[in-house]
Every structure is written in structure tokens, then in C-alpha cells.
Short mmCIF file of C-alpha atoms and ligand atoms in Angstrom, two decimals:
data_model
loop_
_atom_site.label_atom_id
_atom_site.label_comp_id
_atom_site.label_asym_id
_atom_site.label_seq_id
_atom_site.Cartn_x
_atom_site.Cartn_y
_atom_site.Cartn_z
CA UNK A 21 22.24 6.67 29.60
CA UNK A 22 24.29 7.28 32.95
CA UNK A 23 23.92 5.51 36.08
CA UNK A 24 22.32 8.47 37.13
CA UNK A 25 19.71 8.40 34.77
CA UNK A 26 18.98 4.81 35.70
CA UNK A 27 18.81 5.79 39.21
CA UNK A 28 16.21 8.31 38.22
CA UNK A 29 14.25 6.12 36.55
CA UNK A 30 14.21 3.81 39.36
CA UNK A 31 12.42 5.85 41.83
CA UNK A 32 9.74 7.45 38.80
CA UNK A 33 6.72 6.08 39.87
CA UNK A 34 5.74 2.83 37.48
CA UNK A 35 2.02 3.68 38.31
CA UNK A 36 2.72 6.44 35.80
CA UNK A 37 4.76 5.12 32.75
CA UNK A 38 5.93 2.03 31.28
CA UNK A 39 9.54 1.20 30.35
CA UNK A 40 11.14 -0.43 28.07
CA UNK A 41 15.37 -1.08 27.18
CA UNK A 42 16.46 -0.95 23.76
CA UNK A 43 13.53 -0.36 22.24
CA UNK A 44 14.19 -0.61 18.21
CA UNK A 45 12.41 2.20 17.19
CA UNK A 46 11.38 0.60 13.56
CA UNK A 47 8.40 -0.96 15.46
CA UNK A 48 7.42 3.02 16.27
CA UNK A 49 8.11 4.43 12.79
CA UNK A 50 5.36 4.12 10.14
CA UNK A 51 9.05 3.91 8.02
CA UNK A 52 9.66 0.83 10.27
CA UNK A 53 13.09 2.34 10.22
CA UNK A 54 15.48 3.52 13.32
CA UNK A 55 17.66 1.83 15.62
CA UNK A 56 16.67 1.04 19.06
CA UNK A 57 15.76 3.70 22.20
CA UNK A 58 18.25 2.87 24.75
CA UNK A 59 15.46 4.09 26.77
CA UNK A 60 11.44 3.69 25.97
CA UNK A 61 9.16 5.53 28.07
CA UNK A 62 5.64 5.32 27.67
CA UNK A 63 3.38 7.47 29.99
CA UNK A 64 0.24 6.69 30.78
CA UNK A 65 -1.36 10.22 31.31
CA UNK A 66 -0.34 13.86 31.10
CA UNK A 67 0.84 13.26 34.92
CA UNK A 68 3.46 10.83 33.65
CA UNK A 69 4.42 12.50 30.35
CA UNK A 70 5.36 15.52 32.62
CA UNK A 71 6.68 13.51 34.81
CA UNK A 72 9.14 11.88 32.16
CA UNK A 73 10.00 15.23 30.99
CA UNK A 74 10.98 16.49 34.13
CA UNK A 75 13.66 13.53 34.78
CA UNK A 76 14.75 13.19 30.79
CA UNK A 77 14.93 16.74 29.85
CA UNK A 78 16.54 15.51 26.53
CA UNK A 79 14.31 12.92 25.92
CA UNK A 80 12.58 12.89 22.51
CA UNK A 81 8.97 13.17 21.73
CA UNK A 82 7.77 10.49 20.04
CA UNK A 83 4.00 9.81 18.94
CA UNK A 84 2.41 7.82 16.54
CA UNK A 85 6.28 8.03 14.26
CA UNK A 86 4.44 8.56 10.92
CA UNK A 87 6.89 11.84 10.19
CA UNK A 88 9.95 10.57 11.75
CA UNK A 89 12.59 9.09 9.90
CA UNK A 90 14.97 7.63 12.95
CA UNK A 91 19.01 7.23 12.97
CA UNK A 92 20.52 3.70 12.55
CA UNK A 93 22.55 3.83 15.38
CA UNK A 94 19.48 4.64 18.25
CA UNK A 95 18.58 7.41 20.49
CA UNK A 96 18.98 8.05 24.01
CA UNK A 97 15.69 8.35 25.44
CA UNK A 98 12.34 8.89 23.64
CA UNK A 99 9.09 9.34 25.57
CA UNK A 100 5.95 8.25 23.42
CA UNK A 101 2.55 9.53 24.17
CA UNK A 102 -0.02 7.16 22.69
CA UNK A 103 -0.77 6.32 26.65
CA UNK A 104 -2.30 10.09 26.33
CA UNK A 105 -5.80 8.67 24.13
CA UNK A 106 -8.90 9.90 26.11
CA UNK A 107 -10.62 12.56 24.47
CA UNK A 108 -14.08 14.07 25.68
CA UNK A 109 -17.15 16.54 23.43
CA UNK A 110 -18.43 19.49 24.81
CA UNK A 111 -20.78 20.91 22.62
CA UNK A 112 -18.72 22.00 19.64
CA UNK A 113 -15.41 21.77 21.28
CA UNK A 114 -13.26 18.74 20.99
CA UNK A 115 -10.67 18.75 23.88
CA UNK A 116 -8.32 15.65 23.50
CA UNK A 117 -5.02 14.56 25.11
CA UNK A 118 -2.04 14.43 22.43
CA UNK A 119 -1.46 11.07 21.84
CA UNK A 120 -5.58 10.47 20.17
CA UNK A 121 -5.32 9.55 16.59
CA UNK A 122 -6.83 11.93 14.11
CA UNK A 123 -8.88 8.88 13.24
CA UNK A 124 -10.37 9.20 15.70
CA UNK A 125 -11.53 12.34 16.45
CA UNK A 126 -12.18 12.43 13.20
CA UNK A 127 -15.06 9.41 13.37
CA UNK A 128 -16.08 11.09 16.76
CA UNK A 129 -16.32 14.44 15.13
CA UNK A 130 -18.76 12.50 12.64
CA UNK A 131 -20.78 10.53 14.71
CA UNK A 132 -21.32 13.51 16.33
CA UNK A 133 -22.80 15.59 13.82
CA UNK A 134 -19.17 18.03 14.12
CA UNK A 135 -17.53 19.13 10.57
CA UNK A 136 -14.11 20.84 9.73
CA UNK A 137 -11.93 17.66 10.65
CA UNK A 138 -12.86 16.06 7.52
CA UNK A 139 -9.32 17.04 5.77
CA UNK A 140 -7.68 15.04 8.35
CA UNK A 141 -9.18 11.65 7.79
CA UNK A 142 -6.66 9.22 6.29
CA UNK A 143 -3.62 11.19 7.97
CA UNK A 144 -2.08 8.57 10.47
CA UNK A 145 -1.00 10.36 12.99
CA UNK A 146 -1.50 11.80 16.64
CA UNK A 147 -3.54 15.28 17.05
CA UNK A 148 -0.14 16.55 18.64
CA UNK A 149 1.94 15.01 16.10
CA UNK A 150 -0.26 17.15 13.84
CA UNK A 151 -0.64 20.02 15.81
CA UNK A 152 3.77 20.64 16.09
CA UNK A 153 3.72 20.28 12.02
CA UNK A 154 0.30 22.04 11.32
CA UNK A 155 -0.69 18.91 9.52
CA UNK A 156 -2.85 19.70 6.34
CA UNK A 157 -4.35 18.37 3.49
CA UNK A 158 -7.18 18.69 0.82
CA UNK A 159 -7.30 22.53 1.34
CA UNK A 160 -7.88 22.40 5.45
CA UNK A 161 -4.65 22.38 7.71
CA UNK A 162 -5.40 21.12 11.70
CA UNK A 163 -4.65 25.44 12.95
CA UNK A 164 -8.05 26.14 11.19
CA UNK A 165 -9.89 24.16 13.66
CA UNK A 166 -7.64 24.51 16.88
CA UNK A 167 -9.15 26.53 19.44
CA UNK A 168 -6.57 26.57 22.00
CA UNK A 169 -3.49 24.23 22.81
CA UNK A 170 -2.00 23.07 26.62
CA UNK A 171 1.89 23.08 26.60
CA UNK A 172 4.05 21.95 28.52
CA UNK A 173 6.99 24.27 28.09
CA UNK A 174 9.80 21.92 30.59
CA UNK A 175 9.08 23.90 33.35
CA UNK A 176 5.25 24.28 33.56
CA UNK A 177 2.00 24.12 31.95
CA UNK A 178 0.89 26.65 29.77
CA UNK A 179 -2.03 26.93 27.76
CA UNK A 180 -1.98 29.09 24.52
CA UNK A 181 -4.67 30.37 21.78
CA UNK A 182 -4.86 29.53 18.61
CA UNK A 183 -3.01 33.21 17.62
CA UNK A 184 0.06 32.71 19.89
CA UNK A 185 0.58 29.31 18.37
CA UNK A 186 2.55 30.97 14.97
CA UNK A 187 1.09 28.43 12.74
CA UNK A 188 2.00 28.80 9.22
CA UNK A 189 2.14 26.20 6.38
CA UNK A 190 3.61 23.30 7.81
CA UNK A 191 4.71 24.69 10.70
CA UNK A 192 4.08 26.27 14.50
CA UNK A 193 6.04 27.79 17.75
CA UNK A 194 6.76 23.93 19.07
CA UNK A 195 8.87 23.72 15.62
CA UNK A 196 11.22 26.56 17.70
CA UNK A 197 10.89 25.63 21.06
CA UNK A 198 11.44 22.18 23.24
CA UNK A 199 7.41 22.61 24.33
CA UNK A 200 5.27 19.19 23.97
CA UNK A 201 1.74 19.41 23.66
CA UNK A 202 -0.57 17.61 26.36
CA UNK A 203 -4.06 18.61 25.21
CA UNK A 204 -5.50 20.51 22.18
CA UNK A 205 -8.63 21.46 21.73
CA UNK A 206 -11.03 22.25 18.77
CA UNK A 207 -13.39 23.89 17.64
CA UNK A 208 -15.49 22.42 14.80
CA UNK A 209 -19.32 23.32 13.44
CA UNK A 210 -22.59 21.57 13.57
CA UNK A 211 -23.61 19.37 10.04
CA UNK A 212 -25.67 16.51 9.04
CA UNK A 213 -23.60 13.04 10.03
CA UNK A 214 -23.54 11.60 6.84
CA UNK A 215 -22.44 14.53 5.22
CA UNK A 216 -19.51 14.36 7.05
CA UNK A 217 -19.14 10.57 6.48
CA UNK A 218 -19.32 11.12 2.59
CA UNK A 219 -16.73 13.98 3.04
CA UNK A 220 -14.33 11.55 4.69
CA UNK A 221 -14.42 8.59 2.32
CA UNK A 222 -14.08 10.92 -0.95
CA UNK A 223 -11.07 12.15 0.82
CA UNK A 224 -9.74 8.70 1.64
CA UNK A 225 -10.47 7.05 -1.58
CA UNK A 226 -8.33 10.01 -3.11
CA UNK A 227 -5.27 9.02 -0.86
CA UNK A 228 -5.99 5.17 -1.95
CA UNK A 229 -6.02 5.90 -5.84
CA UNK A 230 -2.77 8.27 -5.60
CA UNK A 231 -0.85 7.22 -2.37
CA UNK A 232 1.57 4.31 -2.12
CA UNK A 233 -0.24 3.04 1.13
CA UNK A 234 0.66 -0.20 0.71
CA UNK A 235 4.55 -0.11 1.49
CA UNK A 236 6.19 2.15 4.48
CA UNK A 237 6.64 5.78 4.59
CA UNK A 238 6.32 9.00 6.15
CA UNK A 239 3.89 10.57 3.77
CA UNK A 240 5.18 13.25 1.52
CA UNK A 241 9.00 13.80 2.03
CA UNK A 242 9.16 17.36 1.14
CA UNK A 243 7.48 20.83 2.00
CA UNK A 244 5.61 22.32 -0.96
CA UNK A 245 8.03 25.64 -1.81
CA UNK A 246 5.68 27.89 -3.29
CA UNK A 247 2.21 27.47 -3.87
CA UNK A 248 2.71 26.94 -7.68
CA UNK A 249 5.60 24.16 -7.46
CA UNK A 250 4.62 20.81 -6.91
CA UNK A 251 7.28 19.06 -5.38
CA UNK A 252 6.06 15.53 -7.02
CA UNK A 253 5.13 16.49 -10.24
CA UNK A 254 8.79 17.89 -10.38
CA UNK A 255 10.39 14.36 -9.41
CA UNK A 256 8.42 12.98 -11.78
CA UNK A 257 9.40 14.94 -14.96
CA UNK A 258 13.23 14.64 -13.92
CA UNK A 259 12.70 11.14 -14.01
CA UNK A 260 13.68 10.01 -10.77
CA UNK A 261 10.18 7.96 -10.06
CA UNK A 262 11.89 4.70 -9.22
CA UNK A 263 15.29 5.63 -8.12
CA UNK A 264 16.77 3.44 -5.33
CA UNK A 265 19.14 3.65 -2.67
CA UNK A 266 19.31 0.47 -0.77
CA UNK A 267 16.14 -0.54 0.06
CA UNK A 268 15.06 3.14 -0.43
CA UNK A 269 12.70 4.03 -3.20
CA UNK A 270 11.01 7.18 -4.61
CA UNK A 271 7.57 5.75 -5.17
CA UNK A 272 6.75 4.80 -8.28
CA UNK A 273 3.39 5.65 -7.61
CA UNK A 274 3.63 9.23 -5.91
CA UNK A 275 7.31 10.65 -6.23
CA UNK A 276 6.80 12.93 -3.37
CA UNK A 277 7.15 9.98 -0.89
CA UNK A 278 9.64 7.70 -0.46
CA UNK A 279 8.94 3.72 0.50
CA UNK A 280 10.87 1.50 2.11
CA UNK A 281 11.02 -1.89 0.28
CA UNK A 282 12.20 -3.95 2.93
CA UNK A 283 15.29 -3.18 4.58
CA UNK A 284 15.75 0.73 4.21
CA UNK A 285 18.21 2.54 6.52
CA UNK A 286 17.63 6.11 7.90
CA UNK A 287 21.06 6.74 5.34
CA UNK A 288 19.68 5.41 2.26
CA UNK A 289 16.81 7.84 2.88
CA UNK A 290 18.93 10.83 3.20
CA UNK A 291 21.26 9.91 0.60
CA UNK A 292 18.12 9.77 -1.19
CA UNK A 293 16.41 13.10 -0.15
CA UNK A 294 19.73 14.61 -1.17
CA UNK A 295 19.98 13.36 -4.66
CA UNK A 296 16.20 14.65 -5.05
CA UNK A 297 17.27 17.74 -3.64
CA UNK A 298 20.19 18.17 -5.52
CA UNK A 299 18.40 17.14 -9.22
CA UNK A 300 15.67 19.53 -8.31
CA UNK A 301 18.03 22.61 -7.65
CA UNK A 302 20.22 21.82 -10.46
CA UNK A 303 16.86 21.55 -12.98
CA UNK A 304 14.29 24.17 -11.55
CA UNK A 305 16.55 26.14 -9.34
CA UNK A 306 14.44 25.04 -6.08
CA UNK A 307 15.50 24.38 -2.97
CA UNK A 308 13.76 21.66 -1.36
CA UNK A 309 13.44 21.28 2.50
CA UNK A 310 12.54 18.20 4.16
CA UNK A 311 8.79 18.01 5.92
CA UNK A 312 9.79 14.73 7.51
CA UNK A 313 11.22 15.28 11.03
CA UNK A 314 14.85 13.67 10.56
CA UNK A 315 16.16 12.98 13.78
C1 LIG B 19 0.81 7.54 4.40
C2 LIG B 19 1.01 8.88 5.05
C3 LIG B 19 0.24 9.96 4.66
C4 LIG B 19 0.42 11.21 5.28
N1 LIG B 19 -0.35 12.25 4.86
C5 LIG B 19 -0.19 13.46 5.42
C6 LIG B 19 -0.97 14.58 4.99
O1 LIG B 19 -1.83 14.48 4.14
N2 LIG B 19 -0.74 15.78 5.58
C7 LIG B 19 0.19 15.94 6.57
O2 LIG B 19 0.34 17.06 7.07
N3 LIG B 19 0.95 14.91 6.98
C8 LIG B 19 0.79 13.68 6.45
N4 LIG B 19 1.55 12.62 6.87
C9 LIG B 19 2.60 12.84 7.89
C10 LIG B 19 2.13 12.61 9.34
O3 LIG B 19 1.08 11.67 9.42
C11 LIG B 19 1.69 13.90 10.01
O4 LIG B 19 2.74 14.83 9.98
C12 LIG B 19 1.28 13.70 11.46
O5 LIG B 19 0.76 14.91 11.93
C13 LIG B 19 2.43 13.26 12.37
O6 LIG B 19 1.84 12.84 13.59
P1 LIG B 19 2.54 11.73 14.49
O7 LIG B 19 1.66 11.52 15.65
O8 LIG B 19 2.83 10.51 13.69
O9 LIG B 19 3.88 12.45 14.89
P2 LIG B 19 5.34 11.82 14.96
O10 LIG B 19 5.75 11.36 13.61
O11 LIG B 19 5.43 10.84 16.07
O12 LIG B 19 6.17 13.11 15.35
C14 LIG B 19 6.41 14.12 14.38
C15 LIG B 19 7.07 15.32 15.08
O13 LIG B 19 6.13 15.87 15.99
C16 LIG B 19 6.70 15.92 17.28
N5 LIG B 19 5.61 15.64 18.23
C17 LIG B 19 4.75 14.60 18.22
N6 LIG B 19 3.90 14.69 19.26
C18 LIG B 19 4.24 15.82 19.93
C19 LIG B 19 3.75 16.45 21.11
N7 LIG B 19 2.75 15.94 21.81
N8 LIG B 19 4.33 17.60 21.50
C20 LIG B 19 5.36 18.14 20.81
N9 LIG B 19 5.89 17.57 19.70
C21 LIG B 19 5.33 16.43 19.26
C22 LIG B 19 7.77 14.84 17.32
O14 LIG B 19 8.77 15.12 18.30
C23 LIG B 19 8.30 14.92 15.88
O15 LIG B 19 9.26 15.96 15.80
C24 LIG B 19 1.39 11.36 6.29
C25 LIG B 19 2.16 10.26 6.69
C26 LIG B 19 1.97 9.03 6.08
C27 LIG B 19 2.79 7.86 6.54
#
């Protein structure tokens, strides 16, 4: 960071962000890996996240980390947007600010009497966070339910439908652009409360039966290739269930993620990914690409 930068930061109003120096981004990671943010900014509001953008143009979005896997040796200067949580229900629209955990809206959605969120429950992240990747799971992906999206695209605020949003599987325009998400909103259907409740905790206790929840990760390492490959299955049969690098470990009870035991680095993990890679290419001719954001 340059003197400039500092200078910048000095006059940004503190009424609108918090800061923090040398942040070690392992405490933002649900990896708990990454070095430290020479710079932590942490808006309270869409005000200050746009504000933040505006004087860090290069800063990197970071939300609830749970599809990050961070460099040893730091960033420059992230901006978080967890501060963005307030959420509000009209009717059967949900509009909420990025950083609102799709836990949520997914409880509110319930409470409610709202269904089509149900797929989402158990995914730990931010409704931006899942919004950038088109987060999905259990046959529903978050695009079904989106009815529009508010941008920011570094300049100004923008707000785009659901159809100019190029979702596809795992994917959508912020993947190709620097554009952050302040507010999303969706649109869900009426159903009976407990319906929706029962929905939820069938889903969950799937993840708890096959998902290593108990150690850090980012969820499932890789993008699914084809609909008919299944990127864990194949880890499985080649054997590599248990393989270490350092403190880096294909689960031994999903091989589609990998856990930290301890003391991972970010390079164990690639070294890792690209042994996986490599074995699966070599055996089934597949190229696998990473679904975790590596920064
Ligand atoms: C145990 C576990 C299970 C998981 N299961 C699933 C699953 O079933 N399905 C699934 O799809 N994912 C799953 N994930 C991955 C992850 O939870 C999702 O991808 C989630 O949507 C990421 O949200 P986040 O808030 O953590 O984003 P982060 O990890 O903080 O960020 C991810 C990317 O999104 C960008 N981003 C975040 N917020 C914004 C914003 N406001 N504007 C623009 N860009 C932004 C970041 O810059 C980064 O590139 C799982 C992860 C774990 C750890």
C-alpha cells in the first residue's frame, strides 16, 4: 500500500467502514488459510462498500471466505461485506444486501411460509458470494430464484434481471467483470412452514452423513465437467482418498473436498489440486477446473 493509499484512507469517512492492518486472512477463510490483508476494510452499508471501491479500485471482494483459498504471502487490500446483513420481505420477494448469510434467508424464507431456497440451507456462505458463483446444490442453483441483482459496476450502480446476469452452472457475468453485488433480490413461492422446515433438515442431514464438516474447507474443490462425471467418485476409484500434502488432505470422507488438518498452506492445496488434476487427466482423460476461487 502507498502513502497515497494511506492518505486516502485517512480522509474515508470511519462513520462508514472499519479498518483493520494486517489482517491474516485465515481468520476470514472457512480454509482458515491465507496470509494477512495489508489492508482490511469492512463497510458498514452499501454507502461504504461503494465508498471503499471507489478509493481501492483493486481491492478484493471478500465475503463470508467459504470459496476462497488465499495466498501465503497476503493481499493488498480486501474489502469484506458481512457489514452489508439487513434484509427485508415484501410479499414473495426477498430483497437482501450481499453480505446476509444464506442461513438466513433461508430460515426467514421458512418462517415465512416462502419455498425455493430450501437447496441452499447448509451452504455457508453470503447471498452474493453465491450469487458471483451461481451457488447450487440438491438439484436447485441460487439463478432459479433470483429475480433481479444491484451491481455496482466501479463506476455506478446498476441493477440487472435475472436474464442479463449469464448464469450458467457454476457461474455468472461478475465471474467476467470487476462488478460486486450490493443487493439481490428473490423471488420465491408461497408453502406450508413446516414443509419447508422438513425440506431443509433432510437436506442438511445429507451434507452431515457425506460432508467432512468437521475439519476446514471450501466445499467441493472442483466443478462437475459433464453431467455424467462425478468429480469425487473419480478421486475415489484412483485411490487418492487420503493423499496429503503438508497439512493438506483429500478427505477421506468426500474426495471432492480437500481439509486442512491443521497447518495447510494455500501451496500445499494447489500442489494438491494439481496432482488430482493431473491423476484424473492421465486416468479418464478429464480436465478438471477448480470451483474454488484461488486468489
Ligand atoms: C462445507 C462447505 C460446503 C459447501 N457447499 C456448497 C454447495 O453445496 N454448493 C455450492 O455452490 N457451494 C458450496 N460451498 C462453497 C461456498 O459456500 C459457496 O460458493 C458460497 O456461495 C460462497 O459464498 P461466500 O460468501 O463465502 O463467498 P466468498 O468465498 O467470500 O467469495 C467467493 C467469490 O465470490 C466473490 N464475491 C463474494 N461476494 C461478492 C460480491 N458481493 N460481489 C461480487 N463478488 C463477490 C469473491 O470475490 C470470491 O471471488 C461450500 C463450502 C463449504 C465450506
Amino acid at each position: 500500500m502507498s502513502n497515497d493509499d494511506i492518505i486516502l484512507l485517512m480522509t474515508t469517512e470511519k462513520r462508514l467502514c472499519e479498518y483493520r492492518f494486517d489482517e491474516p486472512l485465515n481468520r476470514h477463510t472457512s480454509f482458515k488459510i491465507g496470509g494477512c490483508a495489508k489492508l482490511f476494510i469492512k463497510p458498514k452499508s452499501v454507502d461504504g462498500l461503494i465508498c471503499a471501491l471507489e478509493k481501492f479500485q483493486y481491492a478484493k471482494v471478500l465475503a463470508k471466505g467459504t470459496n476462497i483459498l488465499a495466498p501465503d504471502e497476503g493481499v493488498d487490500v480486501v474489502v469484506n461485506t458481512l457489514g452489508l446483513n439487513r434484509y427485508h420481505i415484501e410479499g414473495e420477494l426477498i430483497v437482501a444486501e450481499a453480505g446476509v448469510l444464506l442461513s438466513t434467508l433461508c430460515k426467514a424464507a421458512a418462517r415465512n411460509g416462502l419455498s425455493g431456497l430450501e437447496f441452499a440451507y447448509g451452504i455457508p456462505g453470503t447471498v452474493g458470494g453465491a450469487v458471483y458463483m451461481n451457488a447450487g446444490a440438491y438439484e436447485g442453483e441460487i439463478c432459479d430464484v433470483v429475480e433481479y441483482v444491484e451491481v455496482y459496476d466501479r463506476r455506478r450502480m446498476v441493477k440487472l434481471e435475472r436474464s442479463q446476469m449469464e448464469f450458467s452452472y457454476r457461474s455468472s457475468i461478475l465471474k467476467k467483470t470487476d462488478w460486486v453485488v450490493l443487493r439481490v433480490a428473490l423471488r420465491l413461492k408461497p408453502d406450508d412452514s413446516q414443509l419447508i422446515n422438513s425440506r431443509m433438515e433432510l437436506i442438511m442431514s445429507k451434507r452431515i452423513q457425506t460432508q467432512p464438516l468437521d475439519l476446514p474447507s471450501a466445499g467441493s474443490v472442483f466443478k462437475r465437467p459433464r453431467k455424467d462425471f462425478y468429480v469425487g467418485r473419480a478421486i475415489e476409484e484412483l485411490g487418492l482418498k487420503g493423499l496429503r500434502v503438508g497439512d493438506a488432505q483429500v478427505s477421506t470422507k468426500h474426495a471432492g473436498f480437500i481439509v486442512n488438518l491443521g497447518n495447510a498452506k494455500a501451496s500445499d492445496v494447489r500442489k494438491l489440486i494439481r496432482i488430482i488434476q493431473q491423476e484424473v487427466y492421465r486416468n479418464y482423460q478429464v480436465q478438471l477446473e477448480p470451483e474454488v476461487e484461488i486468489w
